[in-house]
Amino acid sequence: MGNIIYWETTFFNITFAAYVIATLLYFYFLLSSRGNGGSWASRLALTGLVTHTVAIILRTIEAGRAPLSNQFEFANVFAWGIVLCYLFIEWRYRYKYRVFGAFVMPLAFVVIGYASLLPKDIRPLMPALQSVWLTIHVSTAIFAYGAFTIACGLAIMYLYRASKERQGTVGIILQKFPSLDVLDDFGYKAIAFGFLFQTLLIVTGAIWGEQAWGRYWGWDPKETWSLITWIIYAVYLHARFTRGWSGKTTAWFAIIGFICVLFTYIGVNMWLPGLHSYV
Amino acid sequence: MANTREEPGKENDNKRELKDAWKFFSSMKMGIILLLVITAMSVYGSLLPHAEAMDRVYTSWWFVGTLVLIALNLLVCSLNRWGGIWEKATVVRDDLNYKTLQSYQNQQSLAIPGETEEKAAKIRDFLLQKGYRVGTTSRDKGFLVSGDKGRFGYFGSLVTHLSIILLLLAGLYGIVGGYEDFDGGFPGRILPVENEDFQVRIDDFYISYRDDAQKSIEQYYSELTVIENGRTVKQETIYVNKPLRYKGVNFYQSTYGWGVETNITNTATGEEENVLIIPGRTFYHNETDIHLHLIEFYPDFTMTTGGMPVSRSAYPANPFVAYRLTGAQGVIGTPFQLAAVGDRLELDDNYMLQFSGYRNYTGLLIVRNPGKSLALLASILMIAGLVMSFYFFPRRVWAYLGEETDGKVLITGQSYRNKVGFQMEFDRLISALKNKLGV
Ligand code: HEM
């Protein structure tokens, strides 16, 4: 038993280090004139993802359940989801858009950094949390939030590029950026994927809520904030269709949406306790 | 008629204004505004304490009214768009000219050997093979082959929007046609169920504790029996996350509480009286004219360093009772007395008092929500609609040969939804075509 905890901690620490170094290498890749270090950044991120997966599996064995039921456990899989979604995109587009890494990995690093500050002890689950729907519910959150994080990184890139283009100062950094259209398109795809999973998140949460508390929707602060997040991204999707709303406006919505994600996950627990406050 | 145009009558003006207002009301811009309004209201509600927010925000006329406006806006907008979507989905556009085709982002000129008709046929076959729906039109000494794929995607947003309307209706139906009740009791009690022709008997209630230091609670169980016309029709053990469902009524394990078994003995005759008292309630003993008020039950009693009585856990490791006795002359002894379960106490000269034991009662939430299945259906539709919108994205390709193309075939492609993805797909399509034709 103690041994498993030791190994989980070790793998978690290795993961943390790998993400930090990967982040630095992505920065180096971004700033170096010849674009060096990119493949090493990817390799380290992948190494981190593998050790992260091992740490999560060890914790599952240790706890005897899916490790998805408190703040630490969720922050942990949240970071895992970001890196997984990110590396998937990198691989899917044949490493052509590695520059995204410099904007996404820092966010993954912040989330796992937050996780590392939280108490990691494994507590038994209170009765309401003992449900397969909880596992499904939180699993969908991993993908929704992972994709929204990536969309936020892309939106920052978009705004950066847009402002530099207006000033007419295209330096070595911008040369590695894809065009505004491509950034916008990737951001849209990430949000579409995230939106689908956010919908699943709300629906599975409703099914769980119905079984546990007798109502599928109760305006609990966490529920309400997940709805707010969902609507903000719905506005993003529509704003993209409406002429007169520039790409910059929609990029801002992608960032506001991500702030809502973080608020739903962290802020609600701190300031707006409700039934969900133990998650 | 020229007259009326120059000097538009008031009536016409009004009509136009009304028409413009209607157009604006049913527009997507209005939809976005409404979504932002409901967001702001929800943020406000989430900052209030929950009960207050339920009262003052989520059930207020302005909140519900905004939801109704969203539903109406969606309905009108969907109806307006229906014709256009249907046309897009059923007709392949073939009225494009060279100039338009040239303006598309993805294009490639191919020199394909063979006669004009032969070229058209080859491309058509290729596109059909790739799953495109294809139409061929003869053009000035050439042809235009038009293909499209992912038509399904045109209906995605329609299905999603419809599902939102259904979801709001389901919520309304649940509120109008349903109820929520709270009831419970000690094992043995038969609960009447409002407006239903069956009853539910509580057969047992128990808690399973973990074997850890805090004796934490693993689960609460209630054994229930449904009785209809005097017959047992269903028997189930419910726990948190597993309600009993019968004829649309659901029974949820919601809370539990303690009852203290209290024994009063006449020391002279040995006559005993046993009552079960719930904390917070008062028992009146006739013979002595004493009110026994049971203040609190502590399953695992201890004193804090500040001298406050508390329960360390929910596990009855050290059960204690706080109580007060009031006689005809007022409070007897101190107003807050403590006794361990099992202690024998003097009520007065002739009667002994003993808290002899404790029992749990169960608290059940009884809910009927007829809108639930509709809400589930709407959710499934919504997910289907989103998948259609996002992953069956419509894409179109054209192959054009005409005077302007100099014997070559111009192949162009366009996708509104997924530009980068389609670009890659288009490149693959072109190389597959080249491969097939050997060019
Ligand atoms: C919370 C509410 C809403 C949700 C979740 C929602 C969802 C969606 C989705 C997922 C799409 C497809 C977008 C894409 O493919 O990128 C869409 C498109 C659209 N929505 Fe909504 N919508 C909502 C409310 C509204 C409202 C109130 C209107 C007002 C009329 C509206 C009008 C439209 C229009 C016109 C489109 C464009 C469809 C197209 O061209 O494909 N939506 N909506």
mmCIF file of C-alpha atoms in Angstrom, chain A residues 92-94 97 124-131 181-182 184-186 188-189 191-196 199-200 203 207-216 218-221 224-225 227-228 230-232 234-235 237-245 253 263 272, chain B residues 28-29 32 35-36 38-39 42-43 46-47 50 54 58 63 67 161 164 167 170-171 180 210 212 216-220 239-243 245 250 252-253 365 367 369 371-372 375-376 379 382-383 386-387 389-391 416-424 428:
data_model
loop_
_atom_site.group_PDB
_atom_site.id
_atom_site.type_symbol
_atom_site.label_atom_id
_atom_site.label_comp_id
_atom_site.label_asym_id
_atom_site.label_seq_id
_atom_site.Cartn_x
_atom_site.Cartn_y
_atom_site.Cartn_z
ATOM 1 C CA ARG A 92 -2.891 14.843 -36.034
ATOM 2 C CA TYR A 93 -1.473 17.816 -37.929
ATOM 3 C CA ARG A 94 1.969 16.253 -38.307
ATOM 4 C CA TYR A 97 1.632 23.609 -35.511
ATOM 5 C CA PRO A 124 -13.384 7.383 1.239
ATOM 6 C CA LEU A 125 -16.285 8.662 -0.831
ATOM 7 C CA MET A 126 -19.407 10.031 0.757
ATOM 8 C CA PRO A 127 -22.573 8.212 -0.332
ATOM 9 C CA ALA A 128 -23.680 10.760 -2.947
ATOM 10 C CA LEU A 129 -20.376 10.385 -4.786
ATOM 11 C CA GLN A 130 -20.624 6.622 -5.107
ATOM 12 C CA SER A 131 -22.017 6.405 -8.602
ATOM 13 C CA ASP A 181 -7.691 32.230 -40.336
ATOM 14 C CA VAL A 182 -5.969 29.034 -39.321
ATOM 15 C CA ASP A 184 -9.495 30.949 -35.780
ATOM 16 C CA ASP A 185 -10.345 27.654 -37.412
ATOM 17 C CA PHE A 186 -8.403 25.592 -34.883
ATOM 18 C CA TYR A 188 -13.369 26.867 -33.464
ATOM 19 C CA LYS A 189 -12.655 23.169 -33.730
ATOM 20 C CA ILE A 191 -14.438 24.796 -28.923
ATOM 21 C CA ALA A 192 -16.814 22.659 -30.981
ATOM 22 C CA PHE A 193 -15.270 19.536 -29.461
ATOM 23 C CA GLY A 194 -15.270 21.088 -26.001
ATOM 24 C CA PHE A 195 -18.855 22.227 -26.406
ATOM 25 C CA LEU A 196 -19.994 18.728 -27.282
ATOM 26 C CA THR A 199 -23.032 19.285 -23.119
ATOM 27 C CA LEU A 200 -22.310 15.675 -22.164
ATOM 28 C CA VAL A 203 -26.343 15.892 -19.212
ATOM 29 C CA ILE A 207 -28.627 12.104 -14.728
ATOM 30 C CA TRP A 208 -26.440 11.703 -11.660
ATOM 31 C CA GLY A 209 -28.226 14.526 -9.837
ATOM 32 C CA GLU A 210 -31.565 12.910 -10.545
ATOM 33 C CA GLN A 211 -30.403 9.643 -8.989
ATOM 34 C CA ALA A 212 -28.625 11.151 -6.030
ATOM 35 C CA TRP A 213 -30.767 14.128 -5.085
ATOM 36 C CA GLY A 214 -34.025 13.589 -6.880
ATOM 37 C CA ARG A 215 -33.744 16.440 -9.345
ATOM 38 C CA TYR A 216 -31.920 16.683 -12.627
ATOM 39 C CA GLY A 218 -31.456 22.491 -9.188
ATOM 40 C CA TRP A 219 -29.617 25.751 -9.864
ATOM 41 C CA ASP A 220 -26.845 24.735 -7.496
ATOM 42 C CA PRO A 221 -23.969 27.234 -8.037
ATOM 43 C CA THR A 224 -25.398 27.240 -12.774
ATOM 44 C CA TRP A 225 -21.798 28.059 -13.583
ATOM 45 C CA LEU A 227 -24.520 26.398 -17.678
ATOM 46 C CA ILE A 228 -23.017 29.895 -17.832
ATOM 47 C CA TRP A 230 -21.931 26.503 -21.838
ATOM 48 C CA ILE A 231 -23.881 29.605 -22.866
ATOM 49 C CA ILE A 232 -20.708 31.677 -23.264
ATOM 50 C CA ALA A 234 -22.753 28.990 -27.449
ATOM 51 C CA VAL A 235 -22.410 32.749 -27.892
ATOM 52 C CA LEU A 237 -20.331 29.673 -31.841
ATOM 53 C CA HIS A 238 -23.029 32.090 -32.916
ATOM 54 C CA ALA A 239 -20.820 35.150 -32.936
ATOM 55 C CA ARG A 240 -18.654 33.349 -35.440
ATOM 56 C CA PHE A 241 -21.600 33.122 -37.782
ATOM 57 C CA THR A 242 -22.649 36.712 -37.496
ATOM 58 C CA ARG A 243 -21.018 39.226 -39.734
ATOM 59 C CA GLY A 244 -19.835 42.315 -37.949
ATOM 60 C CA TRP A 245 -18.319 40.319 -35.114
ATOM 61 C CA PHE A 253 -15.224 35.007 -25.948
ATOM 62 C CA PHE A 263 -14.373 29.804 -12.015
ATOM 63 C CA LEU A 272 -20.233 29.817 -3.663
ATOM 64 C CA MET B 28 -29.597 35.447 -34.443
ATOM 65 C CA LYS B 29 -28.385 38.792 -33.080
ATOM 66 C CA ILE B 32 -27.124 36.267 -28.832
ATOM 67 C CA LEU B 35 -28.240 34.462 -24.273
ATOM 68 C CA LEU B 36 -26.064 37.196 -22.783
ATOM 69 C CA ILE B 38 -29.782 35.048 -19.307
ATOM 70 C CA THR B 39 -26.074 34.644 -18.537
ATOM 71 C CA SER B 42 -27.645 33.473 -13.831
ATOM 72 C CA VAL B 43 -24.410 35.032 -12.619
ATOM 73 C CA SER B 46 -25.368 32.224 -8.400
ATOM 74 C CA LEU B 47 -23.988 34.912 -6.093
ATOM 75 C CA HIS B 50 -29.308 29.281 -2.867
ATOM 76 C CA MET B 54 -34.421 30.184 -6.209
ATOM 77 C CA TYR B 58 -34.722 31.501 -11.052
ATOM 78 C CA PHE B 63 -35.973 35.100 -15.578
ATOM 79 C CA LEU B 67 -36.352 31.776 -21.132
ATOM 80 C CA HIS B 161 -32.311 24.337 -31.434
ATOM 81 C CA ILE B 164 -33.524 23.431 -26.517
ATOM 82 C CA LEU B 167 -35.872 21.002 -22.898
ATOM 83 C CA ALA B 170 -39.834 19.551 -20.302
ATOM 84 C CA GLY B 171 -38.816 21.824 -17.439
ATOM 85 C CA GLU B 180 -41.796 17.237 -4.431
ATOM 86 C CA ARG B 210 -16.592 2.058 7.550
ATOM 87 C CA ASP B 212 -11.827 3.552 9.859
ATOM 88 C CA SER B 216 -17.210 7.328 8.461
ATOM 89 C CA ILE B 217 -20.525 6.593 6.842
ATOM 90 C CA GLU B 218 -20.397 4.346 3.823
ATOM 91 C CA GLN B 219 -24.053 4.285 2.927
ATOM 92 C CA TYR B 220 -27.633 4.699 4.184
ATOM 93 C CA TYR B 239 -29.712 4.012 -0.884
ATOM 94 C CA VAL B 240 -28.172 7.273 -1.990
ATOM 95 C CA ASN B 241 -27.897 7.056 -5.791
ATOM 96 C CA LYS B 242 -30.461 4.270 -6.011
ATOM 97 C CA PRO B 243 -34.040 5.422 -5.604
ATOM 98 C CA ARG B 245 -39.226 4.084 -8.772
ATOM 99 C CA ASN B 250 -39.523 8.195 -7.034
ATOM 100 C CA TYR B 252 -34.911 8.943 -2.634
ATOM 101 C CA GLN B 253 -32.845 8.256 0.451
ATOM 102 C CA LEU B 365 -37.682 12.677 -0.722
ATOM 103 C CA VAL B 367 -40.682 13.246 -6.291
ATOM 104 C CA ASN B 369 -41.450 14.753 -12.402
ATOM 105 C CA GLY B 371 -41.043 16.076 -17.684
ATOM 106 C CA LYS B 372 -38.051 13.849 -17.100
ATOM 107 C CA ALA B 375 -35.791 16.181 -20.916
ATOM 108 C CA LEU B 376 -33.766 13.032 -21.542
ATOM 109 C CA SER B 379 -30.694 15.903 -24.298
ATOM 110 C CA MET B 382 -29.130 17.932 -28.543
ATOM 111 C CA ILE B 383 -26.062 15.720 -28.536
ATOM 112 C CA LEU B 386 -24.170 18.875 -32.059
ATOM 113 C CA VAL B 387 -22.457 15.831 -33.550
ATOM 114 C CA SER B 389 -23.204 20.204 -36.763
ATOM 115 C CA PHE B 390 -19.606 19.608 -35.851
ATOM 116 C CA TYR B 391 -18.693 16.295 -37.420
ATOM 117 C CA TYR B 416 -17.818 26.738 -44.607
ATOM 118 C CA ARG B 417 -17.345 24.988 -41.298
ATOM 119 C CA ASN B 418 -14.029 23.248 -41.245
ATOM 120 C CA LYS B 419 -11.578 25.177 -43.376
ATOM 121 C CA VAL B 420 -8.280 23.707 -42.248
ATOM 122 C CA GLY B 421 -9.602 20.175 -42.016
ATOM 123 C CA PHE B 422 -11.143 20.438 -45.432
ATOM 124 C CA GLN B 423 -7.954 21.830 -46.891
ATOM 125 C CA MET B 424 -6.168 18.655 -45.833
ATOM 126 C CA ARG B 428 -5.774 14.099 -50.192
#
